[in-house]
Amino acid sequence: MLPPVRIAPSLLSADFVRLADEVRKVEEAGADWLHVDVMDGHFVPNLTIGIPVVAALKKVATKPLDVHIMITDPIEYAERYVRAGASTLTCHLETQPDALALIRSAGAHAGLAVNPETDVAPVRDWLDQVDMVLVMSVHPGFGGQKFMPEVLPKIEKLRAWGWEGDIQIDGGISTATVGDAAAAGANVFVAGSAIFGSADWAGTIAALRETATARFAGGR
Ligand code: DX5
Ligand code: ZN
């Protein structure tokens, strides 16, 4: 049984001054999960939000917080992000994948992310400890970058191994790129600029969902 198609708007492209309103509006527009990008200015060349903001989001969100930690030391911080309210917490293979066990024992779903230049082969050894694999389709650090189709074979490989859990794709997802990602086998779609930069968030989310569903697993 393959997992359902889910749309996860990235709050990185939301208006940070009005975050509670943005959460409410994007949930009403049809978001399944809220993707939260945590950056430490070390693993990636940008700083965004941290534990107190995740805790604040948890107070207003009705949808699961899908927290993507682009940080060098997930072992040090994982439990605190789960306690702050992450439903899924995704750390990077390039950092400390041993954090996965901590994430699960703290009570969240565990995600493992791979950067565009990172080989997916080592992920296979971690699959029994993860609920979701995140394939980055841009170099992490910033929203609004161009989709890298060359990462799609990694998704095909994961499905060929028989992985039936979630596969998330993050970076440059729009109505133009979501179909190919779904056809490769991705089922969770992060989109920041494509949703928050559009005039009609509900229309954009519906269009992403429609195209993804039509192409995922041959449009089951
Ligand atoms: C990039 C982040 C993404 C980003 C996606 O480092 O992990 O989640 O917000 O933004 P878009 O959809 O604009 O590429
Ligand atoms: Zn992300």
Tab-separated table of C-alpha atoms and ligand atoms in Angstrom:
chain	number	residue	atom	x	y	z
A	1	MET	CA	0.000	0.000	0.000
A	2	LEU	CA	1.482	3.295	-1.092
A	3	PRO	CA	1.075	6.350	1.137
A	4	PRO	CA	-1.304	9.221	0.294
A	5	VAL	CA	-0.403	12.359	-1.645
A	6	ARG	CA	0.203	15.279	0.721
A	7	ILE	CA	0.876	18.955	0.132
A	8	ALA	CA	3.143	20.656	2.683
A	9	PRO	CA	3.429	24.429	2.199
A	10	SER	CA	6.791	25.757	3.412
A	11	LEU	CA	6.297	28.564	5.917
A	12	LEU	CA	9.703	29.922	4.899
A	13	SER	CA	7.836	31.826	2.180
A	14	ALA	CA	5.116	33.089	4.563
A	15	ASP	CA	4.996	36.586	6.053
A	16	PHE	CA	6.847	36.101	9.373
A	17	VAL	CA	5.250	39.199	10.904
A	18	ARG	CA	1.811	37.634	10.504
A	19	LEU	CA	2.683	33.966	10.987
A	20	ALA	CA	-0.486	32.965	12.880
A	21	ASP	CA	-2.707	34.450	10.143
A	22	GLU	CA	-0.600	32.810	7.453
A	23	VAL	CA	-0.957	29.411	9.160
A	24	ARG	CA	-4.720	29.798	9.421
A	25	LYS	CA	-5.022	30.929	5.800
A	26	VAL	CA	-2.843	28.195	4.331
A	27	GLU	CA	-4.664	25.536	6.390
A	28	GLU	CA	-7.971	26.843	5.040
A	29	ALA	CA	-6.457	26.736	1.548
A	30	GLY	CA	-5.959	22.958	1.900
A	31	ALA	CA	-2.505	22.346	3.397
A	32	ASP	CA	-2.086	18.791	4.718
A	33	TRP	CA	1.087	19.500	6.702
A	34	LEU	CA	2.953	22.698	7.583
A	35	HIS	CA	6.610	22.494	6.545
A	36	VAL	CA	8.917	24.384	8.895
A	37	ASP	CA	12.498	25.064	7.782
A	38	VAL	CA	15.019	25.336	10.612
A	39	MET	CA	18.484	26.563	9.559
A	40	ASP	CA	21.513	27.116	11.743
A	41	GLY	CA	23.790	29.333	9.633
A	42	HIS	CA	26.330	26.493	9.739
A	43	PHE	CA	25.023	23.408	7.943
A	44	VAL	CA	23.378	25.842	5.515
A	45	PRO	CA	24.274	29.478	4.805
A	46	ASN	CA	21.104	30.980	6.261
A	47	LEU	CA	19.371	31.420	9.624
A	48	THR	CA	15.625	31.096	9.951
A	49	ILE	CA	13.642	29.985	12.971
A	50	GLY	CA	14.221	27.832	16.021
A	51	ILE	CA	12.591	26.064	18.938
A	52	PRO	CA	10.522	28.970	20.390
A	53	VAL	CA	8.920	29.667	17.017
A	54	VAL	CA	8.061	25.982	16.508
A	55	ALA	CA	6.419	26.044	19.959
A	56	ALA	CA	4.484	29.186	19.011
A	57	LEU	CA	3.353	27.630	15.723
A	58	LYS	CA	2.147	24.562	17.606
A	59	LYS	CA	-0.304	26.753	19.539
A	60	VAL	CA	-2.072	27.970	16.388
A	61	ALA	CA	-1.628	25.060	13.965
A	62	THR	CA	-4.330	22.434	13.500
A	63	LYS	CA	-2.301	20.498	10.891
A	64	PRO	CA	0.860	18.503	11.682
A	65	LEU	CA	4.136	20.421	11.890
A	66	ASP	CA	6.624	18.870	9.487
A	67	VAL	CA	9.905	20.246	10.787
A	68	HIS	CA	13.015	20.066	8.586
A	69	ILE	CA	16.156	20.688	10.609
A	70	MET	CA	19.052	21.833	8.442
A	71	ILE	CA	21.425	21.911	11.391
A	72	THR	CA	24.851	20.435	12.086
A	73	ASP	CA	23.984	18.846	15.432
A	74	PRO	CA	20.538	17.196	15.391
A	75	ILE	CA	21.539	14.867	18.262
A	76	GLU	CA	21.811	17.893	20.526
A	77	TYR	CA	18.478	19.453	19.487
A	78	ALA	CA	16.137	16.728	18.171
A	79	GLU	CA	14.250	16.049	21.401
A	80	ARG	CA	13.664	19.757	21.974
A	81	TYR	CA	12.091	20.177	18.529
A	82	VAL	CA	9.828	17.204	19.177
A	83	ARG	CA	8.814	18.609	22.561
A	84	ALA	CA	8.149	21.979	20.901
A	85	GLY	CA	5.558	20.290	18.674
A	86	ALA	CA	7.082	18.628	15.616
A	87	SER	CA	4.914	15.742	14.340
A	88	THR	CA	7.623	14.765	11.892
A	89	LEU	CA	11.224	15.786	12.441
A	90	THR	CA	13.614	15.394	9.526
A	91	CYS	CA	17.379	15.554	9.951
A	92	HIS	CA	20.043	15.277	7.282
A	93	LEU	CA	22.083	12.192	6.386
A	94	GLU	CA	25.076	14.543	5.959
A	95	THR	CA	24.896	15.449	9.663
A	96	GLN	CA	24.127	12.903	12.423
A	97	PRO	CA	21.599	10.276	11.298
A	98	ASP	CA	21.921	8.665	14.730
A	99	ALA	CA	19.461	11.390	15.749
A	100	LEU	CA	16.700	9.294	14.096
A	101	ALA	CA	16.414	6.996	17.107
A	102	LEU	CA	16.094	10.002	19.406
A	103	ILE	CA	13.335	11.476	17.253
A	104	ARG	CA	11.273	8.311	17.413
A	105	SER	CA	11.846	7.750	21.096
A	106	ALA	CA	10.782	11.350	21.735
A	107	GLY	CA	7.478	10.482	20.036
A	108	ALA	CA	7.673	11.975	16.526
A	109	HIS	CA	7.856	10.486	13.054
A	110	ALA	CA	11.458	10.445	11.874
A	111	GLY	CA	12.575	11.807	8.520
A	112	LEU	CA	15.951	11.494	6.813
A	113	ALA	CA	16.970	14.072	4.185
A	114	VAL	CA	19.576	13.909	1.430
A	115	ASN	CA	21.082	16.903	-0.327
A	116	PRO	CA	21.124	17.018	-4.145
A	117	GLU	CA	24.766	15.919	-4.371
A	118	THR	CA	24.403	13.122	-1.777
A	119	ASP	CA	24.161	9.502	-2.898
A	120	VAL	CA	20.947	7.836	-1.726
A	121	ALA	CA	22.576	4.375	-1.284
A	122	PRO	CA	23.475	4.832	2.431
A	123	VAL	CA	19.833	5.685	3.186
A	124	ARG	CA	19.005	2.021	2.687
A	125	ASP	CA	20.756	1.135	5.941
A	126	TRP	CA	18.547	3.585	7.864
A	127	LEU	CA	15.153	2.695	6.393
A	128	ASP	CA	14.067	0.638	9.405
A	129	GLN	CA	14.515	3.744	11.542
A	130	VAL	CA	12.671	6.244	9.324
A	131	ASP	CA	9.085	7.097	8.456
A	132	MET	CA	9.947	9.467	5.632
A	133	VAL	CA	12.833	10.089	3.246
A	134	LEU	CA	13.276	13.685	2.067
A	135	VAL	CA	14.968	14.153	-1.291
A	136	MET	CA	16.184	17.735	-1.674
A	137	SER	CA	15.620	19.137	-5.156
A	138	VAL	CA	17.565	22.365	-4.487
A	139	HIS	CA	20.655	23.108	-2.409
A	140	PRO	CA	19.149	23.766	1.012
A	141	GLY	CA	19.231	27.246	2.486
A	142	PHE	CA	16.780	29.364	0.549
A	143	GLY	CA	13.306	29.289	-0.944
A	144	GLY	CA	12.571	30.234	-4.527
A	145	GLN	CA	15.332	28.230	-6.221
A	146	LYS	CA	15.131	26.250	-9.445
A	147	PHE	CA	14.041	22.584	-9.311
A	148	MET	CA	16.831	20.051	-10.014
A	149	PRO	CA	15.280	17.154	-12.000
A	150	GLU	CA	18.546	15.201	-11.769
A	151	VAL	CA	17.624	14.127	-8.209
A	152	LEU	CA	14.544	12.177	-9.369
A	153	PRO	CA	16.375	8.855	-9.990
A	154	LYS	CA	17.019	8.713	-6.210
A	155	ILE	CA	13.275	8.571	-5.641
A	156	GLU	CA	12.872	5.866	-8.266
A	157	LYS	CA	15.632	3.905	-6.552
A	158	LEU	CA	13.919	4.132	-3.147
A	159	ARG	CA	10.662	2.802	-4.591
A	160	ALA	CA	12.576	0.089	-6.489
A	161	TRP	CA	13.990	-1.070	-3.133
A	162	GLY	CA	10.388	-1.589	-2.053
A	163	TRP	CA	10.174	1.469	0.218
A	164	GLU	CA	6.462	2.114	0.788
A	165	GLY	CA	6.819	4.907	3.332
A	166	ASP	CA	6.630	8.609	2.636
A	167	ILE	CA	8.991	10.199	0.151
A	168	GLN	CA	9.068	13.966	0.384
A	169	ILE	CA	10.508	16.263	-2.246
A	170	ASP	CA	11.560	19.780	-1.279
A	171	GLY	CA	12.728	22.656	-3.431
A	172	GLY	CA	11.398	24.277	-6.580
A	173	ILE	CA	8.103	22.375	-6.514
A	174	SER	CA	5.398	24.066	-8.599
A	175	THR	CA	2.576	22.962	-10.872
A	176	ALA	CA	5.257	22.665	-13.590
A	177	THR	CA	7.534	20.283	-11.626
A	178	VAL	CA	5.242	18.387	-9.240
A	179	GLY	CA	4.094	15.891	-11.895
A	180	ASP	CA	7.559	14.531	-12.675
A	181	ALA	CA	8.345	14.253	-8.950
A	182	ALA	CA	5.130	12.294	-8.388
A	183	ALA	CA	5.780	10.051	-11.390
A	184	ALA	CA	9.206	9.225	-9.900
A	185	GLY	CA	7.455	8.106	-6.694
A	186	ALA	CA	7.342	11.119	-4.374
A	187	ASN	CA	4.103	11.517	-2.393
A	188	VAL	CA	4.771	14.474	-0.057
A	189	PHE	CA	5.333	17.786	-1.802
A	190	VAL	CA	6.848	20.815	-0.113
A	191	ALA	CA	6.133	24.096	-1.875
A	192	GLY	CA	7.008	27.530	-0.556
A	193	SER	CA	7.222	30.246	-3.166
A	194	ALA	CA	4.787	28.483	-5.529
A	195	ILE	CA	2.007	28.654	-2.917
A	196	PHE	CA	2.748	31.806	-0.911
A	197	GLY	CA	3.760	33.705	-4.057
A	198	SER	CA	0.511	32.889	-5.824
A	199	ALA	CA	-2.627	35.016	-5.710
A	200	ASP	CA	-4.884	32.016	-5.045
A	201	TRP	CA	-3.354	29.665	-2.449
A	202	ALA	CA	-6.311	27.255	-2.492
A	203	GLY	CA	-6.224	27.083	-6.276
A	204	THR	CA	-2.481	26.428	-6.294
A	205	ILE	CA	-2.708	23.714	-3.615
A	206	ALA	CA	-5.590	22.061	-5.474
A	207	ALA	CA	-3.661	22.171	-8.744
A	208	LEU	CA	-0.544	20.680	-7.100
A	209	ARG	CA	-2.656	17.915	-5.555
A	210	GLU	CA	-4.471	17.169	-8.797
A	211	THR	CA	-1.311	16.905	-10.899
A	212	ALA	CA	0.533	14.911	-8.219
A	213	THR	CA	-2.349	12.468	-7.770
A	214	ALA	CA	-2.686	11.959	-11.511
A	215	ARG	CA	0.996	11.074	-11.875
A	216	PHE	CA	1.743	9.234	-8.568
A	217	ALA	CA	1.877	5.465	-9.044
A	218	GLY	CA	0.411	5.897	-12.500
A	219	GLY	CA	-2.563	7.783	-11.096
A	220	ARG	CA	-3.903	4.950	-8.921
B	1	DX5	C1	15.109	24.993	1.276
B	1	DX5	C2	13.940	24.573	2.122
B	1	DX5	C3	12.659	24.489	1.389
B	1	DX5	C4	12.182	25.781	0.786
B	1	DX5	C5	11.328	25.463	-0.398
B	1	DX5	O1	16.267	24.887	2.016
B	1	DX5	O2	14.185	23.309	2.708
B	1	DX5	O3	11.656	23.910	2.204
B	1	DX5	O4	11.447	26.561	1.671
B	1	DX5	O5	10.999	26.638	-1.046
B	1	DX5	P1	10.516	26.658	-2.564
B	1	DX5	O6	9.293	25.827	-2.666
B	1	DX5	O7	10.266	28.115	-2.814
B	1	DX5	O8	11.655	26.111	-3.386
B	2	ZN	ZN	12.509	22.253	3.763
